C-alpha cells in the first residue's frame, strides 16, 4: 500500500519516490484500503528497520 495515495502502490517511477518524501503521509487511508481488501496482518518496513 502507498502512504502517498492511500491505495495500492505502483512503485515503477522516480516520481513516486519523490512524492513519498515530499507529501504528507496518508497512513490511515492506506490502512483503510488494506482492510477493505481483506488484509488482517500488516508488516511495516522503512529505512530504519533493522535487518
XYZ file of C-alpha atoms in Angstrom:
51
model
C 0.000 0.000 0.000
C 1.094 3.518 -0.673
C 1.018 6.107 2.059
C 1.276 8.706 -0.731
C -2.040 7.781 -2.365
C -3.704 5.668 0.306
C -4.221 2.931 -2.261
C -2.312 0.138 -3.947
C 1.298 1.206 -4.551
C 2.751 1.408 -8.039
C 6.489 1.676 -7.471
C 7.604 1.973 -11.081
C 8.752 5.564 -11.280
C 11.111 8.031 -9.673
C 8.166 10.438 -9.343
C 6.509 8.114 -6.816
C 9.559 8.165 -4.559
C 9.884 11.954 -4.825
C 6.239 12.269 -3.757
C 6.857 9.776 -0.915
C 9.444 12.138 0.562
C 7.644 15.438 -0.051
C 3.941 14.782 0.524
C 2.009 14.118 3.737
C 1.704 10.527 4.906
C -1.787 9.029 4.396
C -1.309 6.110 6.768
C -4.966 5.921 7.839
C -6.098 5.849 4.190
C -3.614 3.057 3.426
C -4.816 1.023 6.424
C -8.451 1.544 5.416
C -7.673 0.373 1.871
C -5.934 -2.729 3.210
C -8.894 -3.579 5.463
C -11.258 -3.177 2.506
C -9.106 -5.694 0.596
C -9.375 -8.167 3.474
C -5.868 -7.706 4.861
C -5.699 -8.563 8.559
C -1.925 -8.658 9.116
C 0.413 -5.779 8.287
C 4.197 -5.542 8.371
C 5.549 -2.007 8.149
C 9.069 -1.611 6.779
C 11.109 1.527 6.433
C 14.660 2.730 6.044
C 15.300 2.486 9.803
C 14.113 -1.119 10.068
C 16.917 -3.406 11.329
C 17.886 -6.278 9.055
